Amino acid sequence: MAAVLPSVIAQRFVDALSADTPGFTHAQVLAEVYAYVPGSLIHQGFAVSVPTATPLNERQRASKGTHIEDRIVVRWSYRLRPTDQWTDYKAALDAEQTLIAAAMAEGATMRANTGITFVSATREVIDSGAWVIGDLEFSSLHLLSLS
């Protein structure tokens, strides 16, 4: 297995979600601040971050690298109309499924030298009732170069 940088995995998520989720747009901010940075919140927007990398319990060799597990977070948003929140909320749940499916697709580029696993989905309607903000968490197992 060839080594893969976490930045490459993050870009693969951006590329897959941009190409395979009609209507979704990549926000040019990190997932941790998406919806909190003024002007970043957009209908059917998403942002990606790789907040943690954890080495697996094994020997680490500079010449061969080490296997790690990256945690990938995709934060997404969906606007709710005040006159029909229930219908829009159901559409938001369907849109979330589209994001998960795009990230888990069996494409050669997305999964090249890495294993992608869906971990969890959380979502909340923010106080104003105008938006659903969700977080999708994925795991990526791959080899990280140590040299």
C-alpha positions as protocol buffer text, in pm:
chain_id: "A"
residue {
  index: 1
  type: MET
  ca { x: 0 y: 0 z: 0 }
}
residue {
  index: 2
  type: ALA
  ca { x: 141 y: 340 z: -99 }
}
residue {
  index: 3
  type: ALA
  ca { x: 149 y: 625 z: 152 }
}
residue {
  index: 4
  type: VAL
  ca { x: -128 y: 886 z: 132 }
}
residue {
  index: 5
  type: LEU
  ca { x: -124 y: 1234 z: 286 }
}
residue {
  index: 6
  type: PRO
  ca { x: -424 y: 1348 z: 494 }
}
residue {
  index: 7
  type: SER
  ca { x: -451 y: 1653 z: 265 }
}
residue {
  index: 8
  type: VAL
  ca { x: -501 y: 1420 z: -31 }
}
residue {
  index: 9
  type: ILE
  ca { x: -779 y: 1234 z: 150 }
}
residue {
  index: 10
  type: ALA
  ca { x: -950 y: 1564 z: 238 }
}
residue {
  index: 11
  type: GLN
  ca { x: -932 y: 1673 z: -127 }
}
residue {
  index: 12
  type: ARG
  ca { x: -1076 y: 1339 z: -239 }
}
residue {
  index: 13
  type: PHE
  ca { x: -1378 y: 1402 z: -15 }
}
residue {
  index: 14
  type: VAL
  ca { x: -1422 y: 1753 z: -158 }
}
residue {
  index: 15
  type: ASP
  ca { x: -1395 y: 1620 z: -514 }
}
residue {
  index: 16
  type: ALA
  ca { x: -1636 y: 1330 z: -458 }
}
residue {
  index: 17
  type: LEU
  ca { x: -1896 y: 1539 z: -278 }
}
residue {
  index: 18
  type: SER
  ca { x: -1872 y: 1819 z: -536 }
}
residue {
  index: 19
  type: ALA
  ca { x: -1911 y: 1580 z: -829 }
}
residue {
  index: 20
  type: ASP
  ca { x: -2166 y: 1331 z: -696 }
}
residue {
  index: 21
  type: THR
  ca { x: -2409 y: 1542 z: -493 }
}
residue {
  index: 22
  type: PRO
  ca { x: -2622 y: 1759 z: -721 }
}
residue {
  index: 23
  type: GLY
  ca { x: -2697 y: 2097 z: -567 }
}
residue {
  index: 24
  type: PHE
  ca { x: -2423 y: 2084 z: -301 }
}
residue {
  index: 25
  type: THR
  ca { x: -2144 y: 2341 z: -304 }
}
residue {
  index: 26
  type: HIS
  ca { x: -1809 y: 2324 z: -128 }
}
residue {
  index: 27
  type: ALA
  ca { x: -1761 y: 2613 z: 115 }
}
residue {
  index: 28
  type: GLN
  ca { x: -1405 y: 2745 z: 123 }
}
residue {
  index: 29
  type: VAL
  ca { x: -1379 y: 2717 z: 502 }
}
residue {
  index: 30
  type: LEU
  ca { x: -1299 y: 2427 z: 734 }
}
residue {
  index: 31
  type: ALA
  ca { x: -1573 y: 2208 z: 877 }
}
residue {
  index: 32
  type: GLU
  ca { x: -1505 y: 2326 z: 1232 }
}
residue {
  index: 33
  type: VAL
  ca { x: -1596 y: 2686 z: 1146 }
}
residue {
  index: 34
  type: TYR
  ca { x: -1852 y: 2631 z: 872 }
}
residue {
  index: 35
  type: ALA
  ca { x: -2177 y: 2808 z: 966 }
}
residue {
  index: 36
  type: TYR
  ca { x: -1993 y: 3015 z: 1229 }
}
residue {
  index: 37
  type: VAL
  ca { x: -1777 y: 3227 z: 1001 }
}
residue {
  index: 38
  type: PRO
  ca { x: -1991 y: 3513 z: 866 }
}
residue {
  index: 39
  type: GLY
  ca { x: -2100 y: 3450 z: 510 }
}
residue {
  index: 40
  type: SER
  ca { x: -2000 y: 3082 z: 507 }
}
residue {
  index: 41
  type: LEU
  ca { x: -2349 y: 2933 z: 548 }
}
residue {
  index: 42
  type: ILE
  ca { x: -2510 y: 2844 z: 215 }
}
residue {
  index: 43
  type: HIS
  ca { x: -2807 y: 2628 z: 120 }
}
residue {
  index: 44
  type: GLN
  ca { x: -2674 y: 2278 z: 47 }
}
residue {
  index: 45
  type: GLY
  ca { x: -2321 y: 2375 z: 137 }
}
residue {
  index: 46
  type: PHE
  ca { x: -2054 y: 2154 z: 288 }
}
residue {
  index: 47
  type: ALA
  ca { x: -1706 y: 2181 z: 434 }
}
residue {
  index: 48
  type: VAL
  ca { x: -1443 y: 1918 z: 505 }
}
residue {
  index: 49
  type: SER
  ca { x: -1176 y: 1883 z: 776 }
}
residue {
  index: 50
  type: VAL
  ca { x: -938 y: 1613 z: 897 }
}
residue {
  index: 51
  type: PRO
  ca { x: -915 y: 1703 z: 1269 }
}
residue {
  index: 52
  type: THR
  ca { x: -734 y: 1395 z: 1399 }
}
residue {
  index: 53
  type: ALA
  ca { x: -489 y: 1128 z: 1289 }
}
residue {
  index: 54
  type: THR
  ca { x: -424 y: 834 z: 1520 }
}
residue {
  index: 55
  type: PRO
  ca { x: -147 y: 580 z: 1462 }
}
residue {
  index: 56
  type: LEU
  ca { x: -256 y: 219 z: 1486 }
}
residue {
  index: 57
  type: ASN
  ca { x: -77 y: 3 z: 1743 }
}
residue {
  index: 58
  type: GLU
  ca { x: 216 y: -131 z: 1550 }
}
residue {
  index: 59
  type: ARG
  ca { x: 582 y: -67 z: 1490 }
}
residue {
  index: 60
  type: GLN
  ca { x: 663 y: 261 z: 1325 }
}
residue {
  index: 61
  type: ARG
  ca { x: 956 y: 263 z: 1086 }
}
residue {
  index: 62
  type: ALA
  ca { x: 1083 y: 573 z: 911 }
}
residue {
  index: 63
  type: SER
  ca { x: 1163 y: 369 z: 601 }
}
residue {
  index: 64
  type: LYS
  ca { x: 816 y: 210 z: 575 }
}
residue {
  index: 65
  type: GLY
  ca { x: 584 y: 460 z: 747 }
}
residue {
  index: 66
  type: THR
  ca { x: 300 y: 384 z: 984 }
}
residue {
  index: 67
  type: HIS
  ca { x: -64 y: 293 z: 943 }
}
residue {
  index: 68
  type: ILE
  ca { x: -298 y: 561 z: 1075 }
}
residue {
  index: 69
  type: GLU
  ca { x: -666 y: 630 z: 1110 }
}
residue {
  index: 70
  type: ASP
  ca { x: -776 y: 978 z: 1005 }
}
residue {
  index: 71
  type: ARG
  ca { x: -1108 y: 1117 z: 1122 }
}
residue {
  index: 72
  type: ILE
  ca { x: -1279 y: 1312 z: 844 }
}
residue {
  index: 73
  type: VAL
  ca { x: -1562 y: 1551 z: 927 }
}
residue {
  index: 74
  type: VAL
  ca { x: -1807 y: 1681 z: 667 }
}
residue {
  index: 75
  type: ARG
  ca { x: -2030 y: 1961 z: 796 }
}
residue {
  index: 76
  type: TRP
  ca { x: -2329 y: 2038 z: 575 }
}
residue {
  index: 77
  type: SER
  ca { x: -2625 y: 2274 z: 577 }
}
residue {
  index: 78
  type: TYR
  ca { x: -2977 y: 2284 z: 439 }
}
residue {
  index: 79
  type: ARG
  ca { x: -3214 y: 2580 z: 455 }
}
residue {
  index: 80
  type: LEU
  ca { x: -3563 y: 2530 z: 604 }
}
residue {
  index: 81
  type: ARG
  ca { x: -3856 y: 2740 z: 493 }
}
residue {
  index: 82
  type: PRO
  ca { x: -4058 y: 2872 z: 787 }
}
residue {
  index: 83
  type: THR
  ca { x: -4383 y: 2782 z: 610 }
}
residue {
  index: 84
  type: ASP
  ca { x: -4297 y: 2414 z: 554 }
}
residue {
  index: 85
  type: GLN
  ca { x: -4018 y: 2303 z: 786 }
}
residue {
  index: 86
  type: TRP
  ca { x: -4130 y: 1939 z: 792 }
}
residue {
  index: 87
  type: THR
  ca { x: -4106 y: 1893 z: 415 }
}
residue {
  index: 88
  type: ASP
  ca { x: -3768 y: 2067 z: 402 }
}
residue {
  index: 89
  type: TYR
  ca { x: -3639 y: 1869 z: 699 }
}
residue {
  index: 90
  type: LYS
  ca { x: -3723 y: 1542 z: 522 }
}
residue {
  index: 91
  type: ALA
  ca { x: -3547 y: 1674 z: 210 }
}
residue {
  index: 92
  type: ALA
  ca { x: -3244 y: 1761 z: 426 }
}
residue {
  index: 93
  type: LEU
  ca { x: -3232 y: 1403 z: 558 }
}
residue {
  index: 94
  type: ASP
  ca { x: -3243 y: 1274 z: 200 }
}
residue {
  index: 95
  type: ALA
  ca { x: -2965 y: 1518 z: 106 }
}
residue {
  index: 96
  type: GLU
  ca { x: -2757 y: 1388 z: 396 }
}
residue {
  index: 97
  type: GLN
  ca { x: -2795 y: 1036 z: 257 }
}
residue {
  index: 98
  type: THR
  ca { x: -2671 y: 1161 z: -80 }
}
residue {
  index: 99
  type: LEU
  ca { x: -2355 y: 1297 z: 86 }
}
residue {
  index: 100
  type: ILE
  ca { x: -2292 y: 968 z: 267 }
}
residue {
  index: 101
  type: ALA
  ca { x: -2341 y: 768 z: -52 }
}
residue {
  index: 102
  type: ALA
  ca { x: -2102 y: 993 z: -247 }
}
residue {
  index: 103
  type: ALA
  ca { x: -1833 y: 958 z: 20 }
}
residue {
  index: 104
  type: MET
  ca { x: -1874 y: 581 z: 33 }
}
residue {
  index: 105
  type: ALA
  ca { x: -1885 y: 526 z: -345 }
}
residue {
  index: 106
  type: GLU
  ca { x: -1658 y: 256 z: -479 }
}
residue {
  index: 107
  type: GLY
  ca { x: -1467 y: 496 z: -703 }
}
residue {
  index: 108
  type: ALA
  ca { x: -1102 y: 420 z: -778 }
}
residue {
  index: 109
  type: THR
  ca { x: -986 y: 771 z: -688 }
}
residue {
  index: 110
  type: MET
  ca { x: -1168 y: 799 z: -356 }
}
residue {
  index: 111
  type: ARG
  ca { x: -1046 y: 468 z: -219 }
}
residue {
  index: 112
  type: ALA
  ca { x: -700 y: 449 z: -375 }
}
residue {
  index: 113
  type: ASN
  ca { x: -464 y: 323 z: -102 }
}
residue {
  index: 114
  type: THR
  ca { x: -712 y: 393 z: 178 }
}
residue {
  index: 115
  type: GLY
  ca { x: -1012 y: 233 z: 342 }
}
residue {
  index: 116
  type: ILE
  ca { x: -1308 y: 464 z: 405 }
}
residue {
  index: 117
  type: THR
  ca { x: -1566 y: 383 z: 674 }
}
residue {
  index: 118
  type: PHE
  ca { x: -1881 y: 575 z: 767 }
}
residue {
  index: 119
  type: VAL
  ca { x: -1878 y: 638 z: 1144 }
}
residue {
  index: 120
  type: SER
  ca { x: -2169 y: 864 z: 1239 }
}
residue {
  index: 121
  type: ALA
  ca { x: -2415 y: 1136 z: 1146 }
}
residue {
  index: 122
  type: THR
  ca { x: -2543 y: 1409 z: 1373 }
}
residue {
  index: 123
  type: ARG
  ca { x: -2768 y: 1699 z: 1286 }
}
residue {
  index: 124
  type: GLU
  ca { x: -2950 y: 1983 z: 1456 }
}
residue {
  index: 125
  type: VAL
  ca { x: -3190 y: 2258 z: 1367 }
}
residue {
  index: 126
  type: ILE
  ca { x: -3032 y: 2582 z: 1479 }
}
residue {
  index: 127
  type: ASP
  ca { x: -3218 y: 2819 z: 1712 }
}
residue {
  index: 128
  type: SER
  ca { x: -3376 y: 3032 z: 1442 }
}
residue {
  index: 129
  type: GLY
  ca { x: -3533 y: 2723 z: 1285 }
}
residue {
  index: 130
  type: ALA
  ca { x: -3409 y: 2829 z: 944 }
}
residue {
  index: 131
  type: TRP
  ca { x: -3127 y: 2576 z: 898 }
}
residue {
  index: 132
  type: VAL
  ca { x: -3034 y: 2214 z: 954 }
}
residue {
  index: 133
  type: ILE
  ca { x: -2662 y: 2181 z: 1025 }
}
residue {
  index: 134
  type: GLY
  ca { x: -2522 y: 1829 z: 1017 }
}
residue {
  index: 135
  type: ASP
  ca { x: -2190 y: 1659 z: 1078 }
}
residue {
  index: 136
  type: LEU
  ca { x: -2087 y: 1339 z: 906 }
}
residue {
  index: 137
  type: GLU
  ca { x: -1788 y: 1153 z: 1041 }
}
residue {
  index: 138
  type: PHE
  ca { x: -1580 y: 910 z: 841 }
}
residue {
  index: 139
  type: SER
  ca { x: -1268 y: 710 z: 913 }
}
residue {
  index: 140
  type: SER
  ca { x: -982 y: 663 z: 668 }
}
residue {
  index: 141
  type: LEU
  ca { x: -722 y: 390 z: 725 }
}
residue {
  index: 142
  type: HIS
  ca { x: -402 y: 438 z: 530 }
}
residue {
  index: 143
  type: LEU
  ca { x: -25 y: 440 z: 537 }
}
residue {
  index: 144
  type: LEU
  ca { x: 147 y: 765 z: 636 }
}
residue {
  index: 145
  type: SER
  ca { x: 505 y: 827 z: 531 }
}
residue {
  index: 146
  type: LEU
  ca { x: 745 y: 903 z: 815 }
}
residue {
  index: 147
  type: SER
  ca { x: 1027 y: 1025 z: 596 }
}
